[in-house]
Coordinates of C-alpha atoms and ligand atoms in Angstrom, one line a residue:
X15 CA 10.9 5.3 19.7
X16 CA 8.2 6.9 18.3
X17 CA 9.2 10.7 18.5
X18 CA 12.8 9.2 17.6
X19 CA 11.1 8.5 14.2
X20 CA 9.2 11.3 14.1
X21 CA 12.4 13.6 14.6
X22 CA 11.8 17.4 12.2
X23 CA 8.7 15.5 10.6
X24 CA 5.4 16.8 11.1
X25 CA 3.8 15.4 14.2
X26 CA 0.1 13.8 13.7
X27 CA -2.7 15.9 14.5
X28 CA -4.7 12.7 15.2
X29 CA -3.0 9.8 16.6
X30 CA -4.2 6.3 16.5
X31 CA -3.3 3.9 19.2
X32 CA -3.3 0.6 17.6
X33 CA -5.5 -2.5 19.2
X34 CA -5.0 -4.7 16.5
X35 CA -7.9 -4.9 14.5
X36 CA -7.7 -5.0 10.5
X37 CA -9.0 -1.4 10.2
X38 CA -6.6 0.7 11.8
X39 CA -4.9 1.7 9.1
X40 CA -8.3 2.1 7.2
X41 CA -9.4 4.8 10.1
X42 CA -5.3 6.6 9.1
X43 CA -6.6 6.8 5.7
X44 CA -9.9 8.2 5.8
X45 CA -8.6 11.1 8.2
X46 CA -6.0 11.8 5.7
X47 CA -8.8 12.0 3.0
X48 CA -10.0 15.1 5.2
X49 CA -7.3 16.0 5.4
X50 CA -5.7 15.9 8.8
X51 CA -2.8 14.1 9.1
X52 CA -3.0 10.8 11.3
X53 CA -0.6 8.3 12.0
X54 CA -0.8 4.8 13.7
X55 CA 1.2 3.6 16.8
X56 CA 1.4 1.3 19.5
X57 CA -1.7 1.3 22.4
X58 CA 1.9 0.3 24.1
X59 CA 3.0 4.0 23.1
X60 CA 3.9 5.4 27.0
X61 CA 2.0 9.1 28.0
X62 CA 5.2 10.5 27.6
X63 CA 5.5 9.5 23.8
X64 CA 1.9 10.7 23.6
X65 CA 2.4 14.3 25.1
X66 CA 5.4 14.7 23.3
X67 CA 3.5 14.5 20.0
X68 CA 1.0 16.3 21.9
X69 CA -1.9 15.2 18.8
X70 CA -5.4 17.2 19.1
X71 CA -6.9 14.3 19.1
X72 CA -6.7 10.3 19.9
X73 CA -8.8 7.7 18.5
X74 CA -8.3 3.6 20.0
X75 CA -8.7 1.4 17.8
X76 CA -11.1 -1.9 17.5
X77 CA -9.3 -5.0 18.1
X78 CA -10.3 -8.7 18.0
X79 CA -9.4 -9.3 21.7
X80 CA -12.2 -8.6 24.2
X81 CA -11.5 -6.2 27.4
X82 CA -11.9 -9.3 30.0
X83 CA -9.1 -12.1 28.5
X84 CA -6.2 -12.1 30.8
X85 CA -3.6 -10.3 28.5
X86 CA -5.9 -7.4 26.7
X87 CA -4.4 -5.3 25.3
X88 CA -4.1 -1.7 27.1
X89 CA -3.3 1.7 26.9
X90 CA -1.6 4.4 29.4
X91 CA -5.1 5.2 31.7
X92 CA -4.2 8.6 31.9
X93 CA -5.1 9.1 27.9
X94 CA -8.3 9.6 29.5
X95 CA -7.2 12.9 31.8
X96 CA -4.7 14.5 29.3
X97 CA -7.7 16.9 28.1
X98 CA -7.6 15.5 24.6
X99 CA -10.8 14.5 23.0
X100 CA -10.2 10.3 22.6
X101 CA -12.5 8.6 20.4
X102 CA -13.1 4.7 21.0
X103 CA -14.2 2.8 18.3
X104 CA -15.0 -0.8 19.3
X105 CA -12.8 -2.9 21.4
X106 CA -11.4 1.1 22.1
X107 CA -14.5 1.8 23.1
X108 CA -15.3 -0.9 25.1
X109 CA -11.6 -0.5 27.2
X110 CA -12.4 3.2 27.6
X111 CA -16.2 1.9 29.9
X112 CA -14.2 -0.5 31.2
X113 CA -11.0 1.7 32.1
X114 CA -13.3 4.5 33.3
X115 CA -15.1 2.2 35.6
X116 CA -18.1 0.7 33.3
X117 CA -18.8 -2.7 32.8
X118 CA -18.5 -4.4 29.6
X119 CA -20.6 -8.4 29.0
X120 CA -20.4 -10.7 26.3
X121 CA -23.3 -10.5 24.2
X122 CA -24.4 -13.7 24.2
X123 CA -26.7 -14.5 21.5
X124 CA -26.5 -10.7 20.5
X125 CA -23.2 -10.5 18.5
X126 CA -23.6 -7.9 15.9
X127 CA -22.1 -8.3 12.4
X128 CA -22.4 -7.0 9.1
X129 CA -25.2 -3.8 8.4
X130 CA -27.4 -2.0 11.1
X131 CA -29.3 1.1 10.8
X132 CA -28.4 3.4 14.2
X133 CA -31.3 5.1 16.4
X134 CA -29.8 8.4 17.4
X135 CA -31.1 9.5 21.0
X136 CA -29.4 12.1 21.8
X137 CA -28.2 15.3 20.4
X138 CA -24.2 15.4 20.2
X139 CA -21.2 16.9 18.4
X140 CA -19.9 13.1 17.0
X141 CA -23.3 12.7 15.5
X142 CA -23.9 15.9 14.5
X143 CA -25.6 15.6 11.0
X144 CA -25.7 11.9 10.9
X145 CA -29.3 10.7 9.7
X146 CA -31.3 8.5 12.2
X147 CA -31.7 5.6 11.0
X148 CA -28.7 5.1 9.0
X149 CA -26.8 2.3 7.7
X150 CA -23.1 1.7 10.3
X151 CA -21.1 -1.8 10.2
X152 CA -20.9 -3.8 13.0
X153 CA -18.6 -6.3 14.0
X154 CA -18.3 -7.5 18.3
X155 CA -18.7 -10.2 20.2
X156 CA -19.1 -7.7 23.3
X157 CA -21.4 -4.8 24.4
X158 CA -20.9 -2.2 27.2
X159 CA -23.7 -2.9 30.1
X160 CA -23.2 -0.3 32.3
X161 CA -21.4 3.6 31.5
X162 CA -19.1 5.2 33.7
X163 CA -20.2 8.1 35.5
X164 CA -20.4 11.6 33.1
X165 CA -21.1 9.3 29.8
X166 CA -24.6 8.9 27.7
X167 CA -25.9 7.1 25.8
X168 CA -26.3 8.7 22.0
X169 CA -27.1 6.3 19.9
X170 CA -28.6 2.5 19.9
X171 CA -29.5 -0.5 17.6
X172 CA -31.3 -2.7 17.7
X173 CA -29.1 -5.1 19.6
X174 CA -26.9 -2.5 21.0
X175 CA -27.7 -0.7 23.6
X176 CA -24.6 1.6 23.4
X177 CA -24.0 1.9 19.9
X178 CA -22.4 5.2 20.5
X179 CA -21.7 7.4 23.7
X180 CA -20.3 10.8 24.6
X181 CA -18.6 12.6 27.5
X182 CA -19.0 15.8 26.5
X183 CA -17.4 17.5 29.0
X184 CA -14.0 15.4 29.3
X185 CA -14.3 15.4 25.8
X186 CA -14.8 11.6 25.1
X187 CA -16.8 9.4 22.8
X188 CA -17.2 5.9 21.5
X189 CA -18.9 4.0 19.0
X190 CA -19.2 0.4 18.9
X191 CA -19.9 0.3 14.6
X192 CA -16.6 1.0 11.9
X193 CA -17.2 4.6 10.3
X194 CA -14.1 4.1 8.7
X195 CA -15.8 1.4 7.0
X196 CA -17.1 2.7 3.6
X197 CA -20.2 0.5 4.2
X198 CA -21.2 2.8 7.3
X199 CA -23.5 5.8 5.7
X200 CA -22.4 9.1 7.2
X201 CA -19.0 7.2 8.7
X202 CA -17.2 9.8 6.8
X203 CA -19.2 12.3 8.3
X204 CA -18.6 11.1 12.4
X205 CA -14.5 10.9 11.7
X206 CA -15.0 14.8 10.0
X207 CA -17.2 15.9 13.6
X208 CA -14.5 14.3 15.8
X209 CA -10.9 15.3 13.9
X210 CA -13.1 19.6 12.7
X211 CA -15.6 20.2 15.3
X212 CA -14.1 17.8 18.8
X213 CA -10.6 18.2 18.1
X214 CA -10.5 21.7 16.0
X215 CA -7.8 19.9 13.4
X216 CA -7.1 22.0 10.5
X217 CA -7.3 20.9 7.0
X218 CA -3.8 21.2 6.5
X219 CA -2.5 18.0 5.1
X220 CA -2.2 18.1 1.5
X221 CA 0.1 17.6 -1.3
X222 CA 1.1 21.2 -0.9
X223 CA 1.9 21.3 2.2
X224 CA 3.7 18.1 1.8
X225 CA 5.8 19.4 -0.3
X226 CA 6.4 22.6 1.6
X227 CA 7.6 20.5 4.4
X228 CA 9.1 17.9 2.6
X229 CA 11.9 19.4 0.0
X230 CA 13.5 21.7 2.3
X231 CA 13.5 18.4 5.0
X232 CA 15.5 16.3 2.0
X233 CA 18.0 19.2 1.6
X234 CA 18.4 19.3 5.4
X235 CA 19.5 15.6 5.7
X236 CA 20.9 14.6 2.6
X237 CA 23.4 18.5 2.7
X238 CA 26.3 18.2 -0.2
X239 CA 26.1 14.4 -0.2
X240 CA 25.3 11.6 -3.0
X241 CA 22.1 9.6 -3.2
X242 CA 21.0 6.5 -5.0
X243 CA 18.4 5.4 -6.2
X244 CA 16.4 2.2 -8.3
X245 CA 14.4 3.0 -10.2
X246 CA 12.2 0.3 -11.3
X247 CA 9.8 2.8 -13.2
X248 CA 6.6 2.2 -10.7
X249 CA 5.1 4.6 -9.3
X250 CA 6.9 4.5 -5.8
X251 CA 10.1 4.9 -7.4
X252 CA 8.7 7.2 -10.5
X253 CA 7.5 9.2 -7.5
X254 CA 10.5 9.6 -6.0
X255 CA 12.5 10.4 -8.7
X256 CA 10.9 13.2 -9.4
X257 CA 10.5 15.0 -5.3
X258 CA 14.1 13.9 -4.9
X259 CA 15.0 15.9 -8.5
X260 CA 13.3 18.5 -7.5
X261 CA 15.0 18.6 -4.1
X262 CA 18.6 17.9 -4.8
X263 CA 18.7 17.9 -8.4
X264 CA 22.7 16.8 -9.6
X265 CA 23.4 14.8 -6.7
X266 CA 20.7 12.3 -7.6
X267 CA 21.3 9.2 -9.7
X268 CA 19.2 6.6 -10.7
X269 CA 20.1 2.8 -11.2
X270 CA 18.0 1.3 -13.5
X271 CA 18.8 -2.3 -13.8
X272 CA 17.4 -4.0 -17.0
X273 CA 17.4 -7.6 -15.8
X274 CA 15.4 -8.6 -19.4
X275 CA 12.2 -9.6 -17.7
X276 CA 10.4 -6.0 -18.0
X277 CA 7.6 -5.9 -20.2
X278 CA 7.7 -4.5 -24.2
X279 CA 9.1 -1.4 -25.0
X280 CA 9.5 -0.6 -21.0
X281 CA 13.1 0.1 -20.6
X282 CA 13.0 2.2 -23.9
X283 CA 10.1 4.6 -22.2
X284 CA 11.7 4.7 -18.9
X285 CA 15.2 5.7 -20.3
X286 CA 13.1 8.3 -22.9
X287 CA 11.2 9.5 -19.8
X288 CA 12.7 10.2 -17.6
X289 CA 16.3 10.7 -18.9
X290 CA 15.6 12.5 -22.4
X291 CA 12.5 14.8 -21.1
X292 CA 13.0 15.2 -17.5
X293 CA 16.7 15.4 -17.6
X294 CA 17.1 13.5 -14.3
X295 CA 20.1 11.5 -14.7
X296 CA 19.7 7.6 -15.2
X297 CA 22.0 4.9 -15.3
X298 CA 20.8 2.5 -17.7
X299 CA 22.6 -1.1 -16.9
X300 CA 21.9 -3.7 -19.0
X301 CA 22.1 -6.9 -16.9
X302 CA 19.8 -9.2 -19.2
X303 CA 22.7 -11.8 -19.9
X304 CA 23.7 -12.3 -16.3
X305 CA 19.9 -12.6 -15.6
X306 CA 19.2 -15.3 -17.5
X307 CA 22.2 -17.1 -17.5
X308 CA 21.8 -17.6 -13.8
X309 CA 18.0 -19.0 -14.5
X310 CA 18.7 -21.8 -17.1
X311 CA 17.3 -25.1 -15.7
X312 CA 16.1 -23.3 -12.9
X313 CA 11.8 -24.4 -12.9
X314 CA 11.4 -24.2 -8.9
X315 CA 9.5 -20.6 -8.4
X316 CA 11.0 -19.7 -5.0
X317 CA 14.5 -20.5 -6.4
X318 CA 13.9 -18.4 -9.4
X319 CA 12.6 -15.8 -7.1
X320 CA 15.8 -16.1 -4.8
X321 CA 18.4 -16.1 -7.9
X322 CA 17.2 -12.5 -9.3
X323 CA 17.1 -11.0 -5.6
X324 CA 20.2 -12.3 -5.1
X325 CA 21.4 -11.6 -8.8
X326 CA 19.6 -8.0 -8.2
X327 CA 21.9 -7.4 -5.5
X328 CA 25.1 -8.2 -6.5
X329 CA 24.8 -5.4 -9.9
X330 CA 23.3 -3.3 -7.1
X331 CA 26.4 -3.5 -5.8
X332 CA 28.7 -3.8 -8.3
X333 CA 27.7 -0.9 -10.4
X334 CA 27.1 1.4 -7.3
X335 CA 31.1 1.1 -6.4
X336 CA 31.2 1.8 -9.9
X337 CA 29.0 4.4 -10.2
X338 CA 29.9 6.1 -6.3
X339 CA 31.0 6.5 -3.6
X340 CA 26.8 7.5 -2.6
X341 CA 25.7 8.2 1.1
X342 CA 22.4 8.0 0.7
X343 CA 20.2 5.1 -0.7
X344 CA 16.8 6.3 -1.7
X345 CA 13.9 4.7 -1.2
X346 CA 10.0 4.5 -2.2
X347 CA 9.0 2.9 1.2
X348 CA 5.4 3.7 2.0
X349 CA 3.4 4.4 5.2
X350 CA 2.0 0.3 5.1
X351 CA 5.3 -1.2 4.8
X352 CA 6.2 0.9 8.0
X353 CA 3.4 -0.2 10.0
X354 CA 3.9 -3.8 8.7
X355 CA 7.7 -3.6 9.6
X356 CA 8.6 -4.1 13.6
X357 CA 12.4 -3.5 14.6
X358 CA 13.6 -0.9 12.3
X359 CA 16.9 -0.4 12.4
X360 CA 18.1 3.1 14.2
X361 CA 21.8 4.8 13.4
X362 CA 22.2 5.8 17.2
X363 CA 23.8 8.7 16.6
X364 CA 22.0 10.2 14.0
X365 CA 18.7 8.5 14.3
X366 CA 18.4 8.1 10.7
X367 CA 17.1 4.6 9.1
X368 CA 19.8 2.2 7.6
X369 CA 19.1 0.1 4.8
X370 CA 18.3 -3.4 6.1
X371 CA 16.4 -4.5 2.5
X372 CA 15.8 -3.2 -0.7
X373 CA 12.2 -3.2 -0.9
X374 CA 11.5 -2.7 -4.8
X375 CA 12.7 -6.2 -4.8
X376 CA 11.3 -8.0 -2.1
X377 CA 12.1 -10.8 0.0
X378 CA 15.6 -10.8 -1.3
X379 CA 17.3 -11.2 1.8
X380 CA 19.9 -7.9 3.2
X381 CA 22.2 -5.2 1.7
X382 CA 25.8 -6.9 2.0
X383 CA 27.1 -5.3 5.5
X384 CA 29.7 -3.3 4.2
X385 CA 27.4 -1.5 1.9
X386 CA 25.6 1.0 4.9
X387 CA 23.7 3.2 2.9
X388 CA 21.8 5.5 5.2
X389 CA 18.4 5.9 3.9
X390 CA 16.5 8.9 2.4
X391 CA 12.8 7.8 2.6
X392 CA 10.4 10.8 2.3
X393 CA 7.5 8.6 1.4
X394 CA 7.5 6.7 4.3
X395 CA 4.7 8.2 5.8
X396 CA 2.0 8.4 2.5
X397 CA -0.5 5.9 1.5
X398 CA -0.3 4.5 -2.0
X399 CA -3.2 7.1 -2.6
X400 CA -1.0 9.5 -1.6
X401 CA 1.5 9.1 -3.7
X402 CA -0.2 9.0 -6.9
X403 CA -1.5 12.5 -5.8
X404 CA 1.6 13.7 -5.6
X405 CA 3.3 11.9 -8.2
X406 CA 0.8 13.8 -10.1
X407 CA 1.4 16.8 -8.4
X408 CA 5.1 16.8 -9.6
X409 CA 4.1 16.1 -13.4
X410 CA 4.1 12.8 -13.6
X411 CA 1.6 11.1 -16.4
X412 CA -1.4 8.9 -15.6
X413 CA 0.4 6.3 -17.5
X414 CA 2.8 6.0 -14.7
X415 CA 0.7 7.1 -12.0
X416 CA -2.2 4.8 -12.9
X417 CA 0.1 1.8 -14.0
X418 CA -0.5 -1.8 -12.7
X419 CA 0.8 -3.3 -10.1
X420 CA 4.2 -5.1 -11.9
X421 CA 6.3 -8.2 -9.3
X422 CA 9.7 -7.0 -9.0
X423 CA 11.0 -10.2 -10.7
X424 CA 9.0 -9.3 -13.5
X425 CA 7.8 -11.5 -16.7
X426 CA 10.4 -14.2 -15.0
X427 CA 7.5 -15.6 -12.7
X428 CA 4.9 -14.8 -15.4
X429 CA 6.4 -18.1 -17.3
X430 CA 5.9 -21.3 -15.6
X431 CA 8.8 -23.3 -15.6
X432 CA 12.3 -22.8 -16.7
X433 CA 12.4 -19.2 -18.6
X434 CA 14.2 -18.9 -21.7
X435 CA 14.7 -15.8 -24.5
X436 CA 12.1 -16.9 -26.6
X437 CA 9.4 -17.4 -24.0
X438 CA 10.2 -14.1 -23.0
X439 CA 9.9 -12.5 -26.3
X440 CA 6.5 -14.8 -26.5
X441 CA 5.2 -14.0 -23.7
X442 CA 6.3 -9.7 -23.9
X443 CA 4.5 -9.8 -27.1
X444 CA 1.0 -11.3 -25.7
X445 CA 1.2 -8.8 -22.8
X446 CA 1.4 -5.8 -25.3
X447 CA -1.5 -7.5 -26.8
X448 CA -3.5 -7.6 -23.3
X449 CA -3.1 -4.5 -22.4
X450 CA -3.8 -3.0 -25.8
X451 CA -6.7 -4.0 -26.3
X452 CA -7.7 -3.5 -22.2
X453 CA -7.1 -0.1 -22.8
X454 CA -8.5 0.4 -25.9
X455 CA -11.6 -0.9 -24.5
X456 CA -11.7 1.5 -21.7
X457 CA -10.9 -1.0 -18.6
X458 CA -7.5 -0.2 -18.0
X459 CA -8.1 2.2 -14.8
X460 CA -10.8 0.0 -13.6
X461 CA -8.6 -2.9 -13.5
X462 CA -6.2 -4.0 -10.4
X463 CA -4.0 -6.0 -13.0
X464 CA -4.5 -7.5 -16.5
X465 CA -1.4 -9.9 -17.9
X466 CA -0.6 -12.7 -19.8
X467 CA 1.0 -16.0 -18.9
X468 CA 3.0 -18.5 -20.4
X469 CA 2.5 -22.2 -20.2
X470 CA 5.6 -24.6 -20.5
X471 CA 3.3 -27.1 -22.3
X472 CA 2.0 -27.9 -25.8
X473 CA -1.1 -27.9 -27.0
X474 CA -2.5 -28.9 -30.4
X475 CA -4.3 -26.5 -32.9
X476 CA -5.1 -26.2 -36.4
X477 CA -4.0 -23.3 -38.6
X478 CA -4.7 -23.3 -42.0
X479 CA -4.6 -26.7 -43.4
X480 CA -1.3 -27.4 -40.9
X481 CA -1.6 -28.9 -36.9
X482 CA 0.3 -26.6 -34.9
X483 CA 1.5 -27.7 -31.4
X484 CA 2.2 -24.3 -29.5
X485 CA 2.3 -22.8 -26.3
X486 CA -1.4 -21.8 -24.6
X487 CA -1.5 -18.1 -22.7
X488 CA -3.3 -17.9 -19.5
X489 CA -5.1 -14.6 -19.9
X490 CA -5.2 -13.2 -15.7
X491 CA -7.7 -10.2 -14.9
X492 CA -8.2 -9.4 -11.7
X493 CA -10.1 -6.4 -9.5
X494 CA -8.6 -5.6 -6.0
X495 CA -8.2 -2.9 -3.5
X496 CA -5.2 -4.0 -2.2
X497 CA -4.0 -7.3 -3.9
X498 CA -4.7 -8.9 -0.7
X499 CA -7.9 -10.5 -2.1
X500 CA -8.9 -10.2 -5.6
X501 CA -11.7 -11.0 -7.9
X502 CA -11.7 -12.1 -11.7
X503 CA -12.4 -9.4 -14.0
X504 CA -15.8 -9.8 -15.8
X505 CA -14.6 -8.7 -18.9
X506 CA -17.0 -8.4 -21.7
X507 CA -16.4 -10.7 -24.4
X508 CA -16.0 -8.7 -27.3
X509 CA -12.8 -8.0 -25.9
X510 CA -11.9 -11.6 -24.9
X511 CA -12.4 -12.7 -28.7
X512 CA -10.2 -9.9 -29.9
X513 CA -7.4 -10.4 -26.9
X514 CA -7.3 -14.1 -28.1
X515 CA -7.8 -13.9 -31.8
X516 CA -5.1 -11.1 -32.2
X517 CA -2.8 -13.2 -29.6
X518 CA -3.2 -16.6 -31.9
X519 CA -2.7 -14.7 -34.7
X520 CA 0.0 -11.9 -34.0
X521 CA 2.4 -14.4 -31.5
X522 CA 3.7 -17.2 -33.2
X523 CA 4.8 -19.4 -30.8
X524 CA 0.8 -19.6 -29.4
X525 CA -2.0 -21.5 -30.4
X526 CA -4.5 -20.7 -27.6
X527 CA -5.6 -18.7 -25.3
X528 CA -7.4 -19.3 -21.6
X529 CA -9.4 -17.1 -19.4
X530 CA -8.5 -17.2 -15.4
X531 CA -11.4 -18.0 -13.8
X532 CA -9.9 -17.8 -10.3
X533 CA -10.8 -15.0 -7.2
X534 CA -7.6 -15.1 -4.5
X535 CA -8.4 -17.0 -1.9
X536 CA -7.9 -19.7 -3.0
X537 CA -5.7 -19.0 -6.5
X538 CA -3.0 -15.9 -6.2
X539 CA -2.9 -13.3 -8.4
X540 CA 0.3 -14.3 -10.2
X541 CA 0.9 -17.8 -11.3
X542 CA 4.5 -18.1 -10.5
Ligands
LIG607 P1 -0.1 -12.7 -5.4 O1 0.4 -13.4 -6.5 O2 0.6 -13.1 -4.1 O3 0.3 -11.2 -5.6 O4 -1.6 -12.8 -5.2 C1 -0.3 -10.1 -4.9 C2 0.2 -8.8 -5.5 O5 1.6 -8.6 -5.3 C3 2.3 -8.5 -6.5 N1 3.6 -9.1 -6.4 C4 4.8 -8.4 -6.3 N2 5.0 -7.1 -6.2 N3 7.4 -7.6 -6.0 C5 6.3 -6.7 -6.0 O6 6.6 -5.5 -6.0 C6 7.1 -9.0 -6.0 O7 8.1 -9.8 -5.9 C7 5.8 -9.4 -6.2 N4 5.2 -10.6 -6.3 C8 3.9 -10.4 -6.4 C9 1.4 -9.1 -7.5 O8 1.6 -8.7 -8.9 C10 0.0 -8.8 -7.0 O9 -0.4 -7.4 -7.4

């Protein structure tokens, strides 16, 4: 399956078997910031797969099993003989000693977490200009007792023995900390020794070259034919736009649905954008009647959620019979949402994707059946990183490329309760105040996401000489690296007091303003 997927792409010059562990995508990325293209698949992935691809070199991956429980996870033995340097990095290390015929213990009141400074004993390529003494992250319940024959020990802690080994001669090597982690000092540098001086990678992966590879790849598949695409006016689908404009020009069109929950003066700039000044053709469909006709006396958020996917689909649909016939359906799937996704759906006899979900709008359910787009997907093997390089790359501006995050059902879960025109318009006008004033004071880039949202509830003020009763706005600030977990902004509060006094002031329909105090876990990022 893998080289199926891999068909006319680039094949990975290091490959990652995959053991589970929470990093393995982490160890993809930093490679990739050398450089060197990396990709992550199965430890299931057979020898056959894996000398197809024929990578320069293979790293295991850590894992949270240990090497003894009955079903431990595995990988083809022979990776060891094929010639290619391997690189083990925890749990990988530990099932290449135990593989090769070493012995691996538990170690019992020795489990090693968090910081430790490594002792470096012996010369070697993998630690070649790492400083003793420096600072690697731990994390294992296990530690390797005894090597197999032809290994060393390079570097201890001090509660691990083998903190790091080397074959030299078969060209194999294992560390027991994370130098993918950015807490390990000189990690950076160990992943550089193995994929440059171990397994002789070039620095070849870059936007260029992406590019290179990439457009005349589009032209390939898509030929004389059609494509789609939604265009929500992130910077997935910004991105996209643009490589597939400059790819196959005409035969693109964009669908962008308005469904009236976008934020101020969005559609407007989108439409300006990218139809007026780059001249790449966009359908503009106003759909904000349907919308939120379908949501009055809706209040439950999953149901709200469920009625614009589903409402989302069906002016998908409609206007693309409208708009078509199209072949392709374009879309800004990225590298994570590949990993994440098991049982992709294969067209047998071309071996191209079919569209099982539209992914800009999540968790929406399928595509009807009769509607079998086939897919045109170039980003599906980029980081988010990635593609804000080379959405840059192709001219797009930072205030695309460095936009925040924005849910696909829009300002329609940023209002508690049943949403209605003129909490909409309420709520749109304290957002542009939020992000206003964010930016004027300089945090905008610095910030995962900074919104407002509305509160179905009164509370009472005074304005004037007059009580009001008015709608309070939750004010949510939040710093992430991946939205996974978050922290509240600390947000100086100059710029509180002008977020809140101009809000009070500017939006009538709000007499207050309130500061999330929440990290996720436990609160989310949106309030729903
Ligand atoms: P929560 O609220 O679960 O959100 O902490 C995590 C991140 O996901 C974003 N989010 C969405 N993004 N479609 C999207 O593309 C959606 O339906 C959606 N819902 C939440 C949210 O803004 C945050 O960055």
């Amino acid at each position: 399956m893998v080289k199926k997927l891999l068909k006319q792409e680039r094949d990975p010059s290091i490959l990652i078997l995959d053991f589970g562990s929470q990093y393995s995508e982490l160890i993809a990325r930093r490679i990739r910031e050398a450089n060197v293209f990396s990709l992550v698949v199965s430890n299931l992935t057979s020898i056959k797969e894996i000398q197809a691809i024929n990578p320069q070199g293979i790293i295991l991956s850590g894992g949270p099993n240990s090497v003894y429980e009955q079903n431990a996870p595995k990988c083809d033995q022979k990776v060891f003989n094929l010639g290619i340097p391997v690189l083990g990095i925890c749990y990988g290390m530990q099932l290449m000693v135990k593989e090769l015929g070493g012995t691996v213990t538990p170690a019992i009141n020795k489990a090693e977490y968090g910081r430790a400074p490594i002792n470096i004993d012996f010369e070697s390529d993998l630690l070649s200009n790492v400083k003793d003494k420096s600072i690697m992250w731990m994390s294992h319940g296990d530690s390797i007792k005894n090597l197999p024959d032809g290994f060393i020990k390079i570097a201890h802690t001090e509660n691990t023995l083998h903190a790091a080994i080397s074959n030299k001669q078969k060209k194999l090597f294992g560390v027991q900390f994370h130098p993918e982690v950015i807490h390990s000092e000189f990690g950076m540098t160990i992943i550089k020794n193995f994929v440059y001086s171990i397994s002789k990678c070039k620095a070849d992966w870059t936007t260029e070259t992406f590019l290179e590879e990439t457009i005349p790849r589009i032209k390939e598949q898509v030929g004389d034919k059609k494509v789609l695409l939604a265009l929500s006016g992130g910077v997935d689908s910004s991105t996209l736009a643009f490589l597939l404009n400059k790819s196959i020009g005409k035969q693109l069109t964009c669908m962008f649905i308005d469904q009236g929950f976008m934020r101020k003066g969005e559609p407007e700039f989108l439409m300006e954008f990218f139809d007026k000044k780059f001249h790449i053709k966009v359908e503009y469909i106003n759909a904000r009647e349907r919308f939120i006709h379908k949501l009055n006396g809706i209040t439950d958020p999953e149901e709200k959620r469920k009625i614009i996917g589903g409402e989302f689909i069906r002016v998908f649909e409609e206007e693309s019979n409208r708009l078509g016939p199209f072949q392709y359906l374009a879309q800004g799937t990225l590298y994570p949402d590949v990993i994440e996704s098991a049982g992709t759906n294969i067209d047998p006899k071309t071996g191209e994707r079919i569209a099982v979900k539209i992914k800009s709008h999540h968790n929406v359910g399928g595509l009807p059946k009769d509607l079998q787009f086939k897919l045109v997907e170039p980003l599906r093997k980029l980081f988010k990183d990635e593609v804000r390089k080379l959405g840059k790359a192709l001219g797009l501006p930072d205030e695309i490329i460095k936009r925040h995050p924005f849910p696909g059902p829009g300002l329609a879960i940023r209002i508690l309760g049943e949403v209605s025109n003129e909490k909409l318009n309420c709520l749109r006008d304290a957002d542009w105040i939020v992000r206003d004033e964010i930016k004027k004071a300089g945090l905008y880039n610095d910030i995962w996401q900074a919104f407002a949202v509305l509160l179905p509830v009164k509370t009472v003020g005074v304005m004037g000489d007059k009580r009001t009763y008015a709608w309070p706005i939750v004010l949510r600030c939040v710093s992430s690296e991946d939205g996974m977990t978050a922290d509240w902004s600390r947000i100086p509060y100059e710029t509180l007091e002008r977020i809140s006094n101009r809000i009070v002031n500017e939006v009538v329909q709000v007499n207050r303003v309130v500061f999330d105090i929440t990290s996720k876990p436990p609160g989310t990022i949106e309030w729903e």
